[in-house]
PDB file of C-alpha atoms and ligand atoms in Angstrom:
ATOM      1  CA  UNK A1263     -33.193   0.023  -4.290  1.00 60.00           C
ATOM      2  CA  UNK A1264     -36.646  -1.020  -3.081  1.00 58.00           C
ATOM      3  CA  UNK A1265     -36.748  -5.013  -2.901  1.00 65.00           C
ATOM      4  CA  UNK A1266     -34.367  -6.288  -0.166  1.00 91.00           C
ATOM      5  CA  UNK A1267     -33.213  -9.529  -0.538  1.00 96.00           C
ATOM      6  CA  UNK A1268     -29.229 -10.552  -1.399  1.00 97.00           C
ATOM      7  CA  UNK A1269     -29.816 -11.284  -4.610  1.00 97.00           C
ATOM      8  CA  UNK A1270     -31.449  -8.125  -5.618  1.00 96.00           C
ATOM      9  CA  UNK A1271     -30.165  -5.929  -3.646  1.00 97.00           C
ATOM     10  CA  UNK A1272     -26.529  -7.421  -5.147  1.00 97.00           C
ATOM     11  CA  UNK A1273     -27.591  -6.534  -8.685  1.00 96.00           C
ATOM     12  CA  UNK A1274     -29.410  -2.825  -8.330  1.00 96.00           C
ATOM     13  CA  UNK A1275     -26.012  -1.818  -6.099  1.00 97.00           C
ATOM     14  CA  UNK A1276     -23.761  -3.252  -8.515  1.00 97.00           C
ATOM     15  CA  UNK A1277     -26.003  -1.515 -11.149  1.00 97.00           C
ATOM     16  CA  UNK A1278     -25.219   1.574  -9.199  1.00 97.00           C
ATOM     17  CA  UNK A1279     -21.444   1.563  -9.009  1.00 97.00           C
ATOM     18  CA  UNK A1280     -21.138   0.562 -12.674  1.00 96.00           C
ATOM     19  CA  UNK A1281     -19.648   3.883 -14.101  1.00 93.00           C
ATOM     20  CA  UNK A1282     -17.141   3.974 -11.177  1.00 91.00           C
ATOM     21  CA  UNK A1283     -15.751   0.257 -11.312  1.00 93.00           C
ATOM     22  CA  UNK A1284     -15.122  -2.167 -13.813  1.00 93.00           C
ATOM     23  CA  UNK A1285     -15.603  -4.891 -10.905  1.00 96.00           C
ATOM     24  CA  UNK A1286     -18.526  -3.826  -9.848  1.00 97.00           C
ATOM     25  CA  UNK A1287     -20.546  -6.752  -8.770  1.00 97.00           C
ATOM     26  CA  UNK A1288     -17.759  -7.828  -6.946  1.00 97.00           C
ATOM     27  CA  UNK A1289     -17.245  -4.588  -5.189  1.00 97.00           C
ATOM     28  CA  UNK A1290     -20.764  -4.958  -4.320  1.00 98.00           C
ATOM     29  CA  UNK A1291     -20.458  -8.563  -2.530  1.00 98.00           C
ATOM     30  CA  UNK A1292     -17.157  -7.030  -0.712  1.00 97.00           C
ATOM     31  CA  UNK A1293     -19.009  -4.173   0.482  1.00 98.00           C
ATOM     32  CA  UNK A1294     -22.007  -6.310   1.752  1.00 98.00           C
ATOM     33  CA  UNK A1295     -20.290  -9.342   3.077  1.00 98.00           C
ATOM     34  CA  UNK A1296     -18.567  -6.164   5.026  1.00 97.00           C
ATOM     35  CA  UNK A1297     -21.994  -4.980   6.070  1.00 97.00           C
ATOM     36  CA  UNK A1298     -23.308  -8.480   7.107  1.00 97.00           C
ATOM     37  CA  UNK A1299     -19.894  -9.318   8.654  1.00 97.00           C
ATOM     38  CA  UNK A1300     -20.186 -12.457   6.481  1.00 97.00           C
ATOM     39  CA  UNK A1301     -17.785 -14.173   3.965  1.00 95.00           C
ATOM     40  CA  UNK A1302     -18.466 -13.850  -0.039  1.00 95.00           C
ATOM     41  CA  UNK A1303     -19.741 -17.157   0.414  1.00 97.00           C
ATOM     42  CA  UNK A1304     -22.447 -16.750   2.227  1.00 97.00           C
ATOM     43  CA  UNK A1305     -23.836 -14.136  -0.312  1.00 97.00           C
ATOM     44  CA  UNK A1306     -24.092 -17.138  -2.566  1.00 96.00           C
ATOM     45  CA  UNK A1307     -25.842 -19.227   0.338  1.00 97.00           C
ATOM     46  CA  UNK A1308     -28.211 -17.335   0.905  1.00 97.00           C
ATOM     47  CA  UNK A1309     -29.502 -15.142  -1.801  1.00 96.00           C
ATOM     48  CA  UNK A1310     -33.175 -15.112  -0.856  1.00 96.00           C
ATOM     49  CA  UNK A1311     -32.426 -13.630   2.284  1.00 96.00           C
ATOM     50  CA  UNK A1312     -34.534 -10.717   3.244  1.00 96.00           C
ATOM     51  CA  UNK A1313     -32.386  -7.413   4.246  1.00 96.00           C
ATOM     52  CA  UNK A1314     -33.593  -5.508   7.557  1.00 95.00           C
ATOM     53  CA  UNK A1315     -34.637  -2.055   6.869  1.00 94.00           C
ATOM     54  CA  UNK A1316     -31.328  -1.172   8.604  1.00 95.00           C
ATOM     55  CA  UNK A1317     -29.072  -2.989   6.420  1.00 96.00           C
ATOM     56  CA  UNK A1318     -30.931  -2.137   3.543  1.00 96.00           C
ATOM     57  CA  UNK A1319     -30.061   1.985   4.189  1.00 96.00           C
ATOM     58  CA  UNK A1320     -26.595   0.721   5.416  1.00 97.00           C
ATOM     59  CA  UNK A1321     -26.080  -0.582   2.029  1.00 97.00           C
ATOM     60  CA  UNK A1322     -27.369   2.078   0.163  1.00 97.00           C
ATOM     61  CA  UNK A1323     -25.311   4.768   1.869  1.00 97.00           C
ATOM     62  CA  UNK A1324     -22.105   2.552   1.547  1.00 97.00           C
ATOM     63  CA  UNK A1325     -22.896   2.376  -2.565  1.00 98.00           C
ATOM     64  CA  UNK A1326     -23.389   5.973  -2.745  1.00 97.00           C
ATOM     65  CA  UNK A1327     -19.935   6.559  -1.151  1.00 97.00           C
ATOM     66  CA  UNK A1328     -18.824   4.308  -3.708  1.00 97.00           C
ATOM     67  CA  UNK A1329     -20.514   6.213  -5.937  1.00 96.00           C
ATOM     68  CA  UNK A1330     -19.329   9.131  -4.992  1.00 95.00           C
ATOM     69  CA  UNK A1331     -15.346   7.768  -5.917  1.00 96.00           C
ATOM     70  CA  UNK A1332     -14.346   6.597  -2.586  1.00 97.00           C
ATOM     71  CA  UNK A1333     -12.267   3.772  -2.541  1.00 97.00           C
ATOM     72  CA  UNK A1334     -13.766   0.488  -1.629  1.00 97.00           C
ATOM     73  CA  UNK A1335     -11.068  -0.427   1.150  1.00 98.00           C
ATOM     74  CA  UNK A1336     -11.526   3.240   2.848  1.00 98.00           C
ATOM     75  CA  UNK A1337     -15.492   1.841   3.442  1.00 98.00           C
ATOM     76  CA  UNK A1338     -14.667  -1.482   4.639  1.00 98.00           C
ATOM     77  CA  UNK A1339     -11.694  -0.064   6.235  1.00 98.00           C
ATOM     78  CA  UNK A1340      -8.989  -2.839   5.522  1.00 97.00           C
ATOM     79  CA  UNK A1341      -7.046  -4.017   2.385  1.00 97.00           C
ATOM     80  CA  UNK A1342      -5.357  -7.506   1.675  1.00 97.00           C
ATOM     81  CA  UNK A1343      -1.155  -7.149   1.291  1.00 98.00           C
ATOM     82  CA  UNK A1344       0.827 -10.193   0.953  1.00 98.00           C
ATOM     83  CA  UNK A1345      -1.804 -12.171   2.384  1.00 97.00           C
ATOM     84  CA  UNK A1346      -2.055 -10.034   5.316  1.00 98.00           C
ATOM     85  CA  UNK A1347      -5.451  -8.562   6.300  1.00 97.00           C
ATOM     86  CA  UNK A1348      -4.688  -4.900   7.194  1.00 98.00           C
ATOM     87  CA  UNK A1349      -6.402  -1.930   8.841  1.00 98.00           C
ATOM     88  CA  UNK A1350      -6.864   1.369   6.106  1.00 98.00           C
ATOM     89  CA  UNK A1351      -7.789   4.516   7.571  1.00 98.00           C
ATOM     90  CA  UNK A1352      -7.923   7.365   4.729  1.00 97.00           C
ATOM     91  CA  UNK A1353      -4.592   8.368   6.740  1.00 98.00           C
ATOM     92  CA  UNK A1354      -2.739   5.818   5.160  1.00 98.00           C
ATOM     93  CA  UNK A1355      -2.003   4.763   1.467  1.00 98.00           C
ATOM     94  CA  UNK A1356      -4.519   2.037  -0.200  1.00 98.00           C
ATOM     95  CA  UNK A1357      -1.430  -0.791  -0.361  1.00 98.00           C
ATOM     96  CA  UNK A1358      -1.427  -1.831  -3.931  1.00 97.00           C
ATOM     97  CA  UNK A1359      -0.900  -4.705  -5.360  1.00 97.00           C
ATOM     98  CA  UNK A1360       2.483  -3.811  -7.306  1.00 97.00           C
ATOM     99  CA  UNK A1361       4.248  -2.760  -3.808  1.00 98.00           C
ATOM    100  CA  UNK A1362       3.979  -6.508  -3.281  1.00 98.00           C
ATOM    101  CA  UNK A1363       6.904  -7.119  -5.809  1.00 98.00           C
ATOM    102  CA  UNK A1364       9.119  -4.778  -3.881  1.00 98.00           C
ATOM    103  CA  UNK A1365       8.880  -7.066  -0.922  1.00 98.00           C
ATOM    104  CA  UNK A1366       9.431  -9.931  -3.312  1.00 98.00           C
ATOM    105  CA  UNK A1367      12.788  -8.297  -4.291  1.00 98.00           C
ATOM    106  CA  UNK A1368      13.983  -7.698  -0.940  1.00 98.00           C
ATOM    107  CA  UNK A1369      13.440 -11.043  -0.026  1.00 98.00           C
ATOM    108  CA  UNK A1370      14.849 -12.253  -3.022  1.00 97.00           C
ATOM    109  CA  UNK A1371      17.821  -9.991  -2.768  1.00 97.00           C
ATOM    110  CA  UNK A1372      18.572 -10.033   1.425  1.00 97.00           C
ATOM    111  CA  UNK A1373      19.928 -12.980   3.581  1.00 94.00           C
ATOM    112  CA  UNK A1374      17.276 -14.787   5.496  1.00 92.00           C
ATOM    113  CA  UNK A1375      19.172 -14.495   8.778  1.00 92.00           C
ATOM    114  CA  UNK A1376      19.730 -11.340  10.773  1.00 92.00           C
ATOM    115  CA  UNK A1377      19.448  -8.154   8.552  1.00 96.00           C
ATOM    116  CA  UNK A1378      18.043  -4.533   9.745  1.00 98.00           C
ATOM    117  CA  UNK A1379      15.779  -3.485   7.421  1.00 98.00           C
ATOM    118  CA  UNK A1380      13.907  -0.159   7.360  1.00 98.00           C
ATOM    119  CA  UNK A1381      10.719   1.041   5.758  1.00 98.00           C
ATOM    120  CA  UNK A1382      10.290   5.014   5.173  1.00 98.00           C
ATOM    121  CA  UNK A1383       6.866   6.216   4.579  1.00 98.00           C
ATOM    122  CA  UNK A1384       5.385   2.885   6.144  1.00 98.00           C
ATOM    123  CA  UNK A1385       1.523   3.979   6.011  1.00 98.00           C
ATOM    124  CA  UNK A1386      -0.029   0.886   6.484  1.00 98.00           C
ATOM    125  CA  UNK A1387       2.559  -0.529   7.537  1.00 98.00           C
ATOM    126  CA  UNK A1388       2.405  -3.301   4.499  1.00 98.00           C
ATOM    127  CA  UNK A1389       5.862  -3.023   3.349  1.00 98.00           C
ATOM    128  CA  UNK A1390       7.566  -3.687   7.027  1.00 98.00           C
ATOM    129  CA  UNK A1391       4.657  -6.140   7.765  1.00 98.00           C
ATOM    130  CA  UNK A1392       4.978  -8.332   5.167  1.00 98.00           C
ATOM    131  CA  UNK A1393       8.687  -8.450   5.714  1.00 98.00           C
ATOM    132  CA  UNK A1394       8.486  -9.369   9.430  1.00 98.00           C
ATOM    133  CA  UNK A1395       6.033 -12.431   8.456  1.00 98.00           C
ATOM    134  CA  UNK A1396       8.760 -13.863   5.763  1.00 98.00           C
ATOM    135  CA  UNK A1397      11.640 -13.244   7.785  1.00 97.00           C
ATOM    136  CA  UNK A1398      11.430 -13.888  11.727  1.00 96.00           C
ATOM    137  CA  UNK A1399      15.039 -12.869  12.371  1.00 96.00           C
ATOM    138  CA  UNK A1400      14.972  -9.782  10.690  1.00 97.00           C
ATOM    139  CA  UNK A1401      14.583  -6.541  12.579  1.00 97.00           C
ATOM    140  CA  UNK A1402      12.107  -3.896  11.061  1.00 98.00           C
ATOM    141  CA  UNK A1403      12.038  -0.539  11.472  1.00 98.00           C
ATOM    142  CA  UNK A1404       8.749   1.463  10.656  1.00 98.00           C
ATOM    143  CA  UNK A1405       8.751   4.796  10.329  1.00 98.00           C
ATOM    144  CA  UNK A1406       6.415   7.393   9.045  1.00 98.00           C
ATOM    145  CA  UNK A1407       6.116  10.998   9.923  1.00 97.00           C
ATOM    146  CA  UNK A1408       2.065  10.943  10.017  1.00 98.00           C
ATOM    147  CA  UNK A1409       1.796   9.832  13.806  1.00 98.00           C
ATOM    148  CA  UNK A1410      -2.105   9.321  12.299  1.00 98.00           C
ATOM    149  CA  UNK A1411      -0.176   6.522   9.980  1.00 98.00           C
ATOM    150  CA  UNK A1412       1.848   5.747  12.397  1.00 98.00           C
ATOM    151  CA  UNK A1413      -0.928   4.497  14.833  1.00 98.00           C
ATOM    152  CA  UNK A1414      -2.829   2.166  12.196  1.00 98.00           C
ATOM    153  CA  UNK A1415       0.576   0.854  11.288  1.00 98.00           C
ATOM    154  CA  UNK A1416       1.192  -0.470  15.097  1.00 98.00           C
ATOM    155  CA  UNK A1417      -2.496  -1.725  15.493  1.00 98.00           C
ATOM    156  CA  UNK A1418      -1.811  -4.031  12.269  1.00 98.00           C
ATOM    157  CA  UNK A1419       1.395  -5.006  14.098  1.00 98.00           C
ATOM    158  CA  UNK A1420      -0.933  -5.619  17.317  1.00 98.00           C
ATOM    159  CA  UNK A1421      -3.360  -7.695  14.798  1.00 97.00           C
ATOM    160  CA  UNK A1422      -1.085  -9.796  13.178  1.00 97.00           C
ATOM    161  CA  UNK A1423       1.374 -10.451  16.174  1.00 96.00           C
ATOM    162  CA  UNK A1424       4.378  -9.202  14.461  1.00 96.00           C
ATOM    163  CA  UNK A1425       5.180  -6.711  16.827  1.00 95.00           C
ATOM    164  CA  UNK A1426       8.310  -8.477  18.323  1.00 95.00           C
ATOM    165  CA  UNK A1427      10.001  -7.801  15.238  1.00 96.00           C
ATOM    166  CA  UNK A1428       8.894  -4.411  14.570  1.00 97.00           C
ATOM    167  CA  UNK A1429       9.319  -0.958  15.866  1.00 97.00           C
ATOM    168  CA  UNK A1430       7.730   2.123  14.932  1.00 98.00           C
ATOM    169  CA  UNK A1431       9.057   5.856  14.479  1.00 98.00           C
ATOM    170  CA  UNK A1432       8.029   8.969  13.813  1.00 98.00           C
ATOM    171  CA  UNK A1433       9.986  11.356  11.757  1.00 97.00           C
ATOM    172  CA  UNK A1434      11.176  12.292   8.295  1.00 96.00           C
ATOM    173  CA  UNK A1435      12.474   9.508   6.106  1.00 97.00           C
ATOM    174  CA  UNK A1436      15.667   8.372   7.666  1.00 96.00           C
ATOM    175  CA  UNK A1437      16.066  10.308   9.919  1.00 96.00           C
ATOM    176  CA  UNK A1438      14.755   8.658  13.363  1.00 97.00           C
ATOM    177  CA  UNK A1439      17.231   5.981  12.842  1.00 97.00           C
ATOM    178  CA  UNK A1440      19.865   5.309  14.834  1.00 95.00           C
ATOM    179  CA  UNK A1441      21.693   1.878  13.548  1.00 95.00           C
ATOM    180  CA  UNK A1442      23.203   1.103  10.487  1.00 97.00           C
ATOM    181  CA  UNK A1443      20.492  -1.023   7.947  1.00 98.00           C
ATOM    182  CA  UNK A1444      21.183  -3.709   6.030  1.00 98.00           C
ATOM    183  CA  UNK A1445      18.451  -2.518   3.754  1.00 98.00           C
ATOM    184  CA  UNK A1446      16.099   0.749   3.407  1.00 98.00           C
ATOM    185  CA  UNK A1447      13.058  -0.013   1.313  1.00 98.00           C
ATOM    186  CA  UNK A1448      10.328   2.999   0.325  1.00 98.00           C
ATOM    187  CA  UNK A1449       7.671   3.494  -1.710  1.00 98.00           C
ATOM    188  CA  UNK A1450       7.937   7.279  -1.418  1.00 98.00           C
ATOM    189  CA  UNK A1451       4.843   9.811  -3.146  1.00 98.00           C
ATOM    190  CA  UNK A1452       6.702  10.140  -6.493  1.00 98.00           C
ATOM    191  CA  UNK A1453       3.490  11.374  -8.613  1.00 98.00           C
ATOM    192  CA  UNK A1454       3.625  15.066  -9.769  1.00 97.00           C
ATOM    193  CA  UNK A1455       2.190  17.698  -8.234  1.00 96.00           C
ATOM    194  CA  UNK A1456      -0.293  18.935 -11.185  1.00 96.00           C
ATOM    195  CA  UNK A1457      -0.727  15.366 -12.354  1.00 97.00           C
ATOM    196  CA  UNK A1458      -4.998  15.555 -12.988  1.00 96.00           C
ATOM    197  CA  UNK A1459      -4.829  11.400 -12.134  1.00 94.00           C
ATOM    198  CA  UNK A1460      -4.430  12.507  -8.358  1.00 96.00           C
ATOM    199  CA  UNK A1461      -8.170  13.855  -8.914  1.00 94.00           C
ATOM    200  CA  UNK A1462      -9.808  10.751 -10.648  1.00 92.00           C
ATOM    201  CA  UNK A1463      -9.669   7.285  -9.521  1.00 89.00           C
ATOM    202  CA  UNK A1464      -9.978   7.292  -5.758  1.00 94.00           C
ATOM    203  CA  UNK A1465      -6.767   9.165  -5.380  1.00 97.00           C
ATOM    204  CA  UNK A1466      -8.317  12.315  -4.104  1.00 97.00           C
ATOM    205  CA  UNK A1467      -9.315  10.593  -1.058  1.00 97.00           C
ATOM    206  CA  UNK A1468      -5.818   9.351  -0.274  1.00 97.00           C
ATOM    207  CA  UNK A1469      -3.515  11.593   1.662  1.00 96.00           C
ATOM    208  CA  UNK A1470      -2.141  13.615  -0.511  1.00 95.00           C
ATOM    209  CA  UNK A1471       1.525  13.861   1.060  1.00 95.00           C
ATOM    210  CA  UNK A1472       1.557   9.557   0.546  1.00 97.00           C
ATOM    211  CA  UNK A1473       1.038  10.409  -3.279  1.00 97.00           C
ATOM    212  CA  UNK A1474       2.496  13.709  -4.651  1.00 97.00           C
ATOM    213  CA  UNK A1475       5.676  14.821  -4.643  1.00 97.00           C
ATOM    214  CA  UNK A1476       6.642  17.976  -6.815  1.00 97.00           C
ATOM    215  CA  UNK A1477       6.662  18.970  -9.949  1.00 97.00           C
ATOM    216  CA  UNK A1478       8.225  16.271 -11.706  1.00 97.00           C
ATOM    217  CA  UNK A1479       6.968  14.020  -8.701  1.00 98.00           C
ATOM    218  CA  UNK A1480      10.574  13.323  -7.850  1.00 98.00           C
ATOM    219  CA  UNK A1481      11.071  15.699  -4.785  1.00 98.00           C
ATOM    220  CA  UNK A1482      11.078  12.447  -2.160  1.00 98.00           C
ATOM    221  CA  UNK A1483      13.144  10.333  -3.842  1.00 98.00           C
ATOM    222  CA  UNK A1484      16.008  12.702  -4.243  1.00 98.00           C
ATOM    223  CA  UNK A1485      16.351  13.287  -0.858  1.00 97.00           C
ATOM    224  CA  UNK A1486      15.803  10.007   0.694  1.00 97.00           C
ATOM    225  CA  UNK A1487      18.813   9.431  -2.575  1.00 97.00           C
ATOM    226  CA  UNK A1488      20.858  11.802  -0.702  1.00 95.00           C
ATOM    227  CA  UNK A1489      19.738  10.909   3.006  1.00 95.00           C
ATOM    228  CA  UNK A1490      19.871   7.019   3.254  1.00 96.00           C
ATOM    229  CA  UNK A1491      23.582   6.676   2.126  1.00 94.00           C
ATOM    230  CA  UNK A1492      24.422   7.669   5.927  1.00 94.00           C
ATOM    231  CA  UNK A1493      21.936   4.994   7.357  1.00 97.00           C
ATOM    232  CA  UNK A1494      23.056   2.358   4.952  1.00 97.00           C
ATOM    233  CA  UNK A1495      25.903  -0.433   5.728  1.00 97.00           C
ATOM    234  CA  UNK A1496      28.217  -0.907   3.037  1.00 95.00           C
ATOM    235  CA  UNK A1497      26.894  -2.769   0.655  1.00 94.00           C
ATOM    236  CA  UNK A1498      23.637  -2.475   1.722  1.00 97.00           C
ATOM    237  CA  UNK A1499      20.295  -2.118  -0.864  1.00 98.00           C
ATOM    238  CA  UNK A1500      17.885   0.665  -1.271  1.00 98.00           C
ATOM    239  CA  UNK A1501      15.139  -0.196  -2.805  1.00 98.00           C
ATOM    240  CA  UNK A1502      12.357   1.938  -4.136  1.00 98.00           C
ATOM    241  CA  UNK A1503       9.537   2.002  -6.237  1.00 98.00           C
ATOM    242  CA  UNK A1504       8.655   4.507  -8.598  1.00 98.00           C
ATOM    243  CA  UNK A1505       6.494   5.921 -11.417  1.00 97.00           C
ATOM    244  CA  UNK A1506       6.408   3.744 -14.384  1.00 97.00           C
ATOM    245  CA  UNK A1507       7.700   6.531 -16.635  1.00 97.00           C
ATOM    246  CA  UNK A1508      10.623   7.831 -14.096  1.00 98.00           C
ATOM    247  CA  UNK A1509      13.121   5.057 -14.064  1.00 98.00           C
ATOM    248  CA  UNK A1510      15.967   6.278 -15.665  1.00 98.00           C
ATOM    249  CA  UNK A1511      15.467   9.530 -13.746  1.00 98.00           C
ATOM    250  CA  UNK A1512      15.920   7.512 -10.552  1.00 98.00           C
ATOM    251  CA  UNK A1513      18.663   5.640 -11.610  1.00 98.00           C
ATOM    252  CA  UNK A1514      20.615   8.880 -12.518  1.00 98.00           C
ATOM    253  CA  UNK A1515      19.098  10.302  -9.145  1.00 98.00           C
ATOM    254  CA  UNK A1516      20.993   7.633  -7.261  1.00 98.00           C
ATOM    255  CA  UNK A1517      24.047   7.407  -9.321  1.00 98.00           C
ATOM    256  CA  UNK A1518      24.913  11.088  -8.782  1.00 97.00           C
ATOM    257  CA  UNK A1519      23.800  10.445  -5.086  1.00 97.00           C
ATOM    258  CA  UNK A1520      26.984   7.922  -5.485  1.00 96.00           C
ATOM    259  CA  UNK A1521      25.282   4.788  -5.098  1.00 98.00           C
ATOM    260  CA  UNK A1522      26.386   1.311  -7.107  1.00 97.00           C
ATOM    261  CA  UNK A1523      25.146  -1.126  -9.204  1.00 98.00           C
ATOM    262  CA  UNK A1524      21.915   0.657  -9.588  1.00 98.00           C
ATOM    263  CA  UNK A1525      19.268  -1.809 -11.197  1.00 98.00           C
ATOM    264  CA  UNK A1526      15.993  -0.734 -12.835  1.00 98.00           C
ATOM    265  CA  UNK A1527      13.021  -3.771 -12.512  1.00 98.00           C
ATOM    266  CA  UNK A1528       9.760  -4.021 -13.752  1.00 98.00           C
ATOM    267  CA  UNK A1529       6.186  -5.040 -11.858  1.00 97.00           C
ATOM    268  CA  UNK A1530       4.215  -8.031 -13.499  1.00 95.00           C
ATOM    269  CA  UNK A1531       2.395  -5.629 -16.206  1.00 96.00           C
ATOM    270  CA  UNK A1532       5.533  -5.022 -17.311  1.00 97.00           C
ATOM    271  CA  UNK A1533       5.746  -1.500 -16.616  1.00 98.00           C
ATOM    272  CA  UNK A1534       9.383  -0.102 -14.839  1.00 98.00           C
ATOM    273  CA  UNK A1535       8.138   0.600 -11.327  1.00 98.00           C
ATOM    274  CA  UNK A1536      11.421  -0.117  -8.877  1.00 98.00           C
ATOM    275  CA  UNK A1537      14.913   0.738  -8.501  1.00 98.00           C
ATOM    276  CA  UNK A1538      17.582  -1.214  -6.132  1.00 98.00           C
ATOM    277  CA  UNK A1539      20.642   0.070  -5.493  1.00 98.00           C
ATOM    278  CA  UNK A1540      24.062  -0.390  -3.301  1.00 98.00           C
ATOM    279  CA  UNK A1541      25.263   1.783  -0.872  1.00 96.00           C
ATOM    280  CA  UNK A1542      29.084   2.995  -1.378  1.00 90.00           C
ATOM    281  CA  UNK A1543      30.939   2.449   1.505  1.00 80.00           C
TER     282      UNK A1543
HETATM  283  N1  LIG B 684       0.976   3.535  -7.265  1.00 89.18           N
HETATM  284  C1  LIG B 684       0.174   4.619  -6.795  1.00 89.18           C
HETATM  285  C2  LIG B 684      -0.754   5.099  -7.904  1.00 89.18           C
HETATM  286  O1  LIG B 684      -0.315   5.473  -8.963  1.00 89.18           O
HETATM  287  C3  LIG B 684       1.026   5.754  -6.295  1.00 89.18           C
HETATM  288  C4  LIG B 684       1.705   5.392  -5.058  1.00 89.18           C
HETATM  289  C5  LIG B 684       2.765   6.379  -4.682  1.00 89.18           C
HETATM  290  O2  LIG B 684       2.755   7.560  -5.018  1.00 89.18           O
HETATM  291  N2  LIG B 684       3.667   5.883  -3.950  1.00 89.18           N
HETATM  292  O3  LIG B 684      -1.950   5.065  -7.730  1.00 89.18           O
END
């Protein structure tokens, strides 16, 4: 990558990242409207515009990462959720997309007015985020037992102003709770431990403990099954999301935890991804 204006530099990098995305000329815009601190527009403004020498090797070392399998939101550092721009750090889960849909249940399943509602495993903090911008009299509890994770979760807070609503703690799944919730949500590590995905795609630079879980990938969600009962009022929902192929393990995971009415959902590809369920009293 020689020549150095927009335009060309757009194409050989997109060139370059080919093999490792199937969006890669957008990729490349994201990563150098990132560079230039600039929106995607202004790519398409100005595509005669000569690169400095600096921006140029910027570019190129940002496409080798890229190259290289790293996410693209670990080198821009942030990730879109429900709107919401939020701070990635490779301490935290990549929010994806489908996680989205497990915030659309809750809110489609909880009362708009008062509820306590707990996120285990927050990362990001997307889950309890997106929550706290939908529902301004709910009360969120974060928690997350990475205080790495726990840190970018509260400096999205700070970003977004949602920090009235929120509060952060560190520990292991429930346990740093100390009211009953109206509703736990997770999206717990649930793939297996010798799965050879967690090596391809990216994954291998996510944390590992936000992604395996096991042999069967499973270990997680049977305890938070057995844990959240006692941090649950009656009635209340858990609601988790899952591998697409484990769903009727869950649902028997949660049954034989003693839970009720346990419902399996799909995400929008129409793969079985979350669980909700109601908490005996
Ligand atoms: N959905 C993620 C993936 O398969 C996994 C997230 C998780 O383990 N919670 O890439």
């Amino acid at each position: 990558m020689n020549s150095g204006s927009i335009e060309q530099v757009l194409s050989a990098g997109a060139k370059a990242i080919a093999e490792q995305s199937k969006i890669a000329p957008l990729e490349a815009q994201i990563l150098l409207a990132h560079l230039l601190q600039k929106d995607r527009a202004y790519l398409y403004s100005w595509p005669e515009k000569i690169l400095s020498d600096e921006q140029l090797k910027s570019f190129q070392s940002m496409i080798e990462r890229r190259q290289s399998g790293e996410p693209v939101a670990y080198l821009t550092g942030s990730k879109e959720f429900w709107s919401l721009p939020l701070k990635v750090t490779p301490d935290v889960l990549i929010p994806r997309p489908e996680t989205e849909q497990l915030v659309q249940l809750a809110l489609d399943l909880l009362p708009h007015d008062a509820c306590k509602v707990a996120d285990l495993g927050t990362g990001s903090g997307a889950i309890a985020l997106a929550l706290a911008s939908e529902r301004p009299q709910w009360q969120l509890t974060a928690i997350d037992f990475s205080s790495t994770a726990l840190e970018v979760a509260q400096e999205n807070a700070n970003g977004l102003g949602l920090t009235d609503q929120l509060e952060f703690k560190l520990g292991n799944w429930c346990e740093p709770l100390d009211t009953p919730q109206h509703a736990i949500l997770s999206n717990p590590p649930y793939i297996a431990k010798a799965d050879p995905h967690l090596q391809k795609d990216g994954l291998n630079f996510e944390p590992a403990s936000a992604l395996a879980s096991g042999a069967d990938g499973l270990d997680d969600i049977r305890i938070i099954s057995e844990t959240t009962k006692d941090y649950l009022v009656t009635d209340g929902l858990l609601l988790l999301e899952h591998g697409y192929q484990q769903q009727a393990k869950v649902i028997k995971i949660l049954e034989s935890s003693g839970y009720k009415d346990v419902r399996g959902y799909q995400d929008d590809q129409q793969q079985d991804r979350f669980v909700v369920a109601k908490c005996p009293s």
